[in-house]
Amino acid sequence: MGKGFFLSKPVGVICMILGAGALATIIALSVVYSQEKAKNDNQVLPTDGGTTTKAPATTAVPSNEPWDKYRLPKSLVPRWYNVTLWPRLLPDETGLYIFTGESTVEFECVVETDLILIHSNKLNHTNLARLTSVDSGVKAPSIKSSLPQIETQYLVLKLDGKLVKGHMYHLHTKFTGELADDLGGFYRSEYFEDGVKKVVATTQMQPTDARKAFPCFDEPAMKAVFHITLIHDIGTVALSNGKQQETSMLNLGKQNVQKTVFEPTEKMSTYLLAFIVSDFAHINNTVDEVLIRIFARKSAIDAGQGQYALNKTGPILKFFEGYYSSKYPLPKSDQIALPDFNAGAMENWGLITYRETALLYDESFSSNSNKERIATIIAHELAHMWFGNLVTLRWWNDLWLNEGFASYVEYLGADHAEPDWNIKDLIVLNDVHRVFAVDALASSHPLSSKEEDIQKPAQISELFDAISYSKGASVLRMLSDFLSERVFTQGLTSYLNTFAFGNAVYTDLWEHLQMAVDNNTDIKLPDTVNNIMNTWVLQMGFPVVTIDTKTGTVTQKHFLLDPDSTVTVESPFNYEWIVPIKWMKTEVHQTDIQWLQAKTDIVDKMKTTGPTDWVLANINVLGYYRVNYDKDNWDRLLAVLSTKHNSIPAINRAQLVDDAFNLARAKIIPTVMALKTTKYLNLERDYMPWKSALNNLDFFYLMFDRSEVYGPMQKYLMKQVSPLFNFYKTLTANWTKIPPGHLDQYNQQNAISMACRTGLEECTTLTKTLFKNWMDTGSQIHPNLRSTVYCNAIAAGGATEWEFAWSEFQKATIASEAEKLRSALSCTKQPWLLNRYLEYTLNSTLIRKQDATSTIVYIASNVAGQSLAWDFVRARWTYIFNEYGGGSFSFSNLINGVTKRFSSEYELQQLKQFKADNSEVGFGSGTLALDQSIERTISNIKWITENKQNVLSWFETEAKLNEPML
Ligand code: BES
Ligand code: ZN
């Protein structure tokens, strides 16, 4: 690193753009830029030159010229880039933060053309681009005109002659851009350290924002080698995908700065690039010659908050090397925690970026859930280093395979790092159940999209949804199970070897898995991998498999949460799937898989013989489907739950509850039958079934917490949860210890939060006391219990508790503590506090932009905050959409979050009105979520009408049963 101050290095190029004179130009340009930006910001309706984020999804493309198409023409292929960037961490005279840069790209002309289209978004090109030919024998044509195309985000260069097929050219550009706080492209993150404001320049390129940092062919198949140089203030640290190769000092006009050159990258996609300048500290170790470093704010590193991530990265990396049978392809693996970051983490190759809560751990502040998130998110991003980065899907329509795959194997990587946690089971709650809820709607969509249907950045962003992540993970887990992990990983390795440093489509993976199947004669499949998987990938939804144990009849049907909804999309398979069924009969596991390939089949083995025999299918929920049985078999399963629940695996106990509740929602079984699955809970101590029950009961709370059902429901649930509460009270010696098991720790949290939710006085006293002691004496609450205790105490308290928590939030030195408080602050019942808190969400000095939408959603989850949050979002939609529109997950979460309680005709009308009123502003990545919310509201209205009376009397009866005599 720092070799002192010298000017002997060739600094010509940099001095040319960044010399004293240039500085003045830059300032002038930044003024022009800010004016330009202001124009764009005010422009809500796109004209021909409207900005993409503000364009309604339906904007017609004005003409059919190549620059009006969102996809690059196939004429030019990049080889390498040489990019120099200089982010300014102090504002200019106009208060604007900017960066300057220059770039050379070498590309090959593969189809003769007189047009260069290169992506460039919100960049101000300060010089006319220069084109030269690499071969001395071929002369480059000159550039006739150079124009930005704002809608499609191109720099359009028209040439006065043709580029020659088979020849190489260099395109040289100089540009400036704003280092805005917009969390996309090259952006600015800020934090305070010892009262001093610090600025970090960092990037988030995926999916389409590399073009905001420098002009590039910004599509995943346009892989190239990147030579990156960063100019930065002396003493700051510059990071990028490659290792720092050399660093030198420069004098640029009045400024002494540092120049860091990075080793050239491997051949890679633009969306995986990262450039960061900060004054962060780091810790490091080396595992088998791979340098592993964790970067974060100095105070976080000094407090040891990077240590857990550092300890776990090596083992997880080694695990994936074994799993893929492929060495980690880079010499280093940096991971950095950023104060402002839109997603949870981003798999930039060699420089993974995280939000702070996803990487930093402190035993005295972080809960077991925080720790689990860190282990799984590291595993997820490291999994991408091969699957996604080494081999990249050709276009975004196959995103589901990239994200679904990482979302599946993250559990395997985290399990390797924390083998005692039983973390692999949790995929059932976190992914399978999560996505069943959306994939059961008629407005769902298939995993796979057509390449031509995914064009605009907003369409790409919309793909980052629960279907891609959680359904992708679920069907890949099912596939790995029926192939066996051995065969699955054989196919995977051959896929990775074949397409390394290149691109693939999802069927390439199927082909390599098929080859592995063909090489292993012990694997028997009813059809090809491709044909089996097509039924899961090309049609939306999933089946409910019904087993009649009297006759052995097994049937399948598309499962729709609302049976009256109409599916307008035709399926190539007529909504039939090739279903692998693992099952058991009265405690005996079947070793073979029963395949269901038709609408109906007779499986003699599934007939029950004795009067107490039962059949249970979808063992460990390895299959992506629900199961229904004949009434007798349901009754027997319920009887087993009440007498010997351990004869059914815990995952399946969770599944019986979830299936029953959802089958009831779909009117396949009576609601009362679903409620009956909760009767044995007074005996249940395992986490998974409890969590499944609580998730489903949550729906009852949402539907009934404003109605007369609420009282009896509370009384019944208090009765059910009390034994669990007492169990943990004893186990933890009156709440002074923490149970040893990871899942037991979760269930302790469930016990407290549910007991308090049902109003169990001992619980409310406990949380109030713990909180009061903390307020009065500073005595710390165990991190595992903080979220629950904070929330309940703030709900029970008033302004004093709220203000105390708010000041603790502002003082918090670790993001996971701030996160717990931020969520708990939404629990107050005081409307004025909730309204004020809503206002805070749009002031980024109080609530970071990255946290704004999730805070609104927290407030909407509170029965007292729901309508306030909805009014707030409706009143400010245009502003929220324009200011917070870049994020990929946030919009669908926001819309789902503020509408999830909707269950009346009046609310439905409001929702429709909201859709109509804002059709011009648009809903961006939340478009689909809005339609799903409308569908959900319609089905909620019907559900309440049909079920309220029954549910009320069931709770009334059950609440009275065994009531202690007074
Ligand atoms: N590639 C994504 C990050 C991302 C998401 C970038 C959306 C652009 C738009 C990354 O691999 C990811 O999936 N992150 C997840 C974490 C994971 C554990 C599910 C996230 O950010 O939540
Ligand atoms: Zn991912």
mmCIF file of C-alpha atoms and ligand atoms in Angstrom, residues 347 380-381 384 403 406 469, ligand 2:
data_model
loop_
_atom_site.group_PDB
_atom_site.id
_atom_site.type_symbol
_atom_site.label_atom_id
_atom_site.label_comp_id
_atom_site.label_asym_id
_atom_site.label_seq_id
_atom_site.Cartn_x
_atom_site.Cartn_y
_atom_site.Cartn_z
ATOM 1 C CA GLU A 347 -22.883 -10.933 -4.425
ATOM 2 C CA HIS A 380 -26.304 -17.267 0.083
ATOM 3 C CA GLU A 381 -23.865 -14.741 -1.362
ATOM 4 C CA HIS A 384 -23.485 -17.075 -5.919
ATOM 5 C CA GLU A 403 -31.788 -16.611 -6.776
ATOM 6 C CA ALA A 406 -28.717 -19.582 -3.785
ATOM 7 C CA TYR A 469 -36.526 -16.802 -4.410
HETATM 8 ZN ZN ZN B 2 -29.120 -13.922 -4.232
#
